[in-house]
Amino acid sequence: MLRGEEVREIQEMYRQGASIRAISEALHCDRKTVRRYLETPERVPTYGPRPPRGSKLDPFLPYLDRRLREGVWNAQVLLRELRQQGYTGGYTLVKDYLQPQRRAARAGAVRRFETPPGRQAQVDWGDLGHEEGPEGRLKLYAFVLTLGYSRAMFVDLAADQQLGTLLALHEAGFAALGGVPQEILYDRMKTVVLGVDERDEVRWHPVFRDFARYWGFTPRLCRAYRPQTKGKVESGVRYLRQSFLCGRTAASREDLRQQLRTWLTEVAFPRVHGTTHRVVREAWEEERPYLQPARQPPFPYAPELTRQVSRDAYVSYQGNRYSVPFALAGRTVTLRRVGGTLELWSDGARQACHALLEGKHQTRTVPEHHAPATLSIPERPGGKARLTLRVGDPEVEVRPLDAYERLAGGPV
């Protein structure tokens, strides 16, 4: 027979979402024993250690439970917060309350991990190595968005993991998968999370926070003691490497992207998933009605940078050059990245707009920017001004000789 403390721990772990199997493994007891005590709670022995009844912590348990759901597990931090609310008990009460919660989180999280349709997705980057091309050796990444219920995946390639790229790929994923989930789970990528404060509160990147509000989903951070929660997308990245990337060759990044789309359609979606034992496409069709519509225009993300226009009327951005009207040569302009385009602004007006180049060391020129009528190179700011004088034939006054004689005081 189990002790009363062990029985209460079984009940608490089950209440937190752990499965019978997980509880059995964590507490080293038979599954039948776990099930018996869950089905007949009156079997709890009346002897043995008991949790304190009517303890000083009881009024603060709802607050503690909420903070644990938010991912704050540090007992010292929680104790400090409770003190501010009037708690007069000791540290041991807080620590003892957290212990079964931690064990349940480590062993369980199964109920949360297997989410209902439309509830959750997960996002991560996969490092696919390098791309060899005319511009040299470039990094190659895979953006992976996986729906939690169906395991349907959206995958695309990228040369960087910058914020603008991340947002654009989210929107492409929403369109491809047919909607937006209620929440999306992330690892600690710097374009999403800036860190945590002294209260263990997540500090979200302000632009990403606004992006999430715009599309109506709640960002969640993969927490400590919840390693299972990232399993779907990490297994998706691994599946991508093993099933798609292994031994594959491509003539270009666009060729590889087209092969990736074919693989998603013909291999990834028709497969029977190893965990759910369902055809991914069928589960996705079942999940789609539960997703939020994704019919809005793209999120208006336009980070501003300043650049000095070169003497030949180009600006540099991410290793590539883009033309500017020649009248702006030598001046400072503002760059705004909007989706897949680069806008150049000066004096409150848009002066140029270019489709972004992939790779590096490339040039994009609009012929009208460098038309002959505009080739008037201004003086370099800060340079020395020079003045060139043109001297023609001098005009000489013709005078009679007697004028010179009078000046000289005698005959000439």
Coordinates of C-alpha atoms in Angstrom, one line a residue, residues 32-182:
K32 CA -2.7 -0.7 -12.1
T33 CA -1.8 0.8 -8.7
V34 CA -1.9 4.3 -10.1
R35 CA -5.2 3.6 -11.8
R36 CA -6.7 2.1 -8.6
Y37 CA -5.9 5.1 -6.5
L38 CA -7.2 7.5 -9.2
E39 CA -10.5 5.6 -9.5
T40 CA -11.0 5.3 -5.7
P41 CA -9.6 8.4 -4.1
E42 CA -11.2 7.3 -0.8
R43 CA -8.4 4.7 -0.6
V44 CA -6.0 7.4 0.6
P45 CA -4.5 6.0 3.9
T46 CA -5.2 8.0 7.0
Y47 CA -1.7 7.6 8.3
G48 CA 1.6 9.0 7.2
P49 CA 2.7 12.5 6.4
R50 CA 0.0 14.9 5.5
P51 CA 0.2 18.2 3.8
P52 CA -0.5 21.0 6.2
R53 CA -4.2 21.8 6.5
G54 CA -5.2 25.4 6.5
S55 CA -1.6 26.5 6.0
K56 CA -0.6 30.1 5.5
L57 CA 0.0 29.3 1.8
D58 CA -3.6 28.3 1.1
P59 CA -4.9 31.8 0.2
F60 CA -2.1 32.2 -2.3
L61 CA -2.5 28.9 -4.2
P62 CA -4.5 30.4 -7.1
Y63 CA -1.8 33.0 -7.6
L64 CA 0.9 30.3 -7.5
D65 CA -0.9 28.1 -9.9
R66 CA -1.3 31.0 -12.4
R67 CA 2.4 31.9 -12.1
L68 CA 3.4 28.3 -12.7
R69 CA 1.2 28.2 -15.9
E70 CA 3.1 31.3 -17.0
G71 CA 6.4 29.5 -16.5
V72 CA 7.7 31.0 -13.3
W73 CA 9.2 28.1 -11.4
N74 CA 11.9 29.8 -9.2
A75 CA 10.8 29.3 -5.6
Q76 CA 12.8 32.4 -4.4
V77 CA 11.1 34.6 -7.0
L78 CA 7.7 33.3 -6.1
L79 CA 8.4 33.7 -2.4
R80 CA 9.4 37.4 -3.0
E81 CA 6.2 38.0 -4.9
L82 CA 4.1 36.3 -2.2
R83 CA 5.7 38.5 0.4
Q84 CA 4.6 41.6 -1.5
Q85 CA 1.0 40.2 -1.3
G86 CA 1.1 39.6 2.4
Y87 CA 2.3 36.0 2.7
T88 CA 3.9 35.5 6.1
G89 CA 4.9 31.8 5.8
G90 CA 8.3 30.3 5.1
Y91 CA 10.2 29.3 2.1
T92 CA 9.8 25.6 2.8
L93 CA 6.0 25.7 2.3
V94 CA 6.5 27.2 -1.2
K95 CA 9.3 24.8 -2.1
D96 CA 7.2 21.8 -0.9
Y97 CA 4.3 22.9 -3.0
L98 CA 6.4 23.2 -6.1
Q99 CA 8.0 19.8 -5.8
P100 CA 5.1 17.6 -7.1
Q101 CA 4.3 20.3 -9.7
R102 CA 7.8 20.0 -11.1
R103 CA 7.6 16.2 -11.2
A104 CA 4.3 16.3 -13.0
A105 CA 5.8 18.8 -15.5
R106 CA 8.9 16.7 -16.1
A107 CA 7.0 13.4 -16.5
G108 CA 3.8 14.6 -18.1
A109 CA 2.8 17.5 -20.3
V110 CA 1.2 14.9 -22.5
R111 CA -2.3 16.4 -22.4
R112 CA -0.9 19.8 -23.3
F113 CA 1.4 18.4 -25.9
E114 CA -1.5 16.7 -27.8
T115 CA -3.4 19.9 -28.5
P116 CA -7.0 20.1 -30.0
P117 CA -7.4 21.2 -33.6
G118 CA -6.6 24.9 -34.3
R119 CA -5.1 25.4 -30.8
Q120 CA -1.4 25.4 -31.3
A121 CA 1.5 25.5 -33.8
Q122 CA 5.2 25.4 -33.3
V123 CA 7.9 27.3 -35.2
D124 CA 11.6 26.7 -35.5
W125 CA 14.6 27.2 -37.8
G126 CA 16.6 24.3 -39.2
D127 CA 20.2 24.8 -40.3
L128 CA 20.6 23.2 -43.7
G129 CA 24.2 24.1 -44.2
H130 CA 25.6 26.2 -47.0
E131 CA 24.8 27.1 -50.6
E132 CA 27.7 27.4 -53.1
G133 CA 27.0 30.0 -55.8
P134 CA 28.5 32.8 -57.8
E135 CA 28.2 35.1 -54.8
G136 CA 30.3 32.6 -52.7
R137 CA 29.3 30.5 -49.8
L138 CA 25.9 31.4 -48.2
K139 CA 24.0 30.1 -45.2
L140 CA 20.8 28.2 -45.9
Y141 CA 18.0 27.8 -43.4
A142 CA 14.7 26.1 -43.3
F143 CA 11.7 27.8 -41.6
V144 CA 9.4 25.1 -40.2
L145 CA 5.8 25.8 -39.0
T146 CA 4.0 22.7 -37.7
L147 CA 0.3 22.5 -36.7
G148 CA 0.1 20.7 -33.4
Y149 CA -3.0 18.6 -34.0
S150 CA -2.5 17.4 -37.6
R151 CA 1.3 17.7 -37.8
A152 CA 0.8 19.5 -41.2
M153 CA 4.0 21.4 -42.0
F154 CA 4.8 24.6 -43.9
V155 CA 8.5 24.7 -44.9
D156 CA 10.4 27.3 -46.9
L157 CA 14.1 28.3 -47.4
A158 CA 15.8 31.5 -46.3
A159 CA 19.3 33.0 -46.4
D160 CA 18.9 34.6 -42.9
Q161 CA 16.9 34.5 -39.7
Q162 CA 16.2 38.2 -39.5
L163 CA 13.0 39.6 -38.1
G164 CA 11.6 40.7 -41.5
T165 CA 12.3 37.2 -42.9
L166 CA 10.6 35.6 -39.9
L167 CA 7.5 37.7 -40.2
A168 CA 7.1 37.2 -44.0
L169 CA 7.5 33.4 -43.6
H170 CA 4.9 33.3 -40.9
E171 CA 2.4 35.0 -43.2
A172 CA 3.3 32.6 -46.0
G173 CA 2.7 29.7 -43.6
F174 CA -0.7 31.0 -42.6
A175 CA -1.7 31.3 -46.2
A176 CA -0.4 27.8 -47.1
L177 CA -2.0 26.0 -44.1
G178 CA -5.3 27.8 -44.4
G179 CA -5.3 30.0 -41.3
V180 CA -3.8 31.1 -38.0
P181 CA -3.7 28.9 -34.8
Q182 CA -4.7 30.3 -31.4

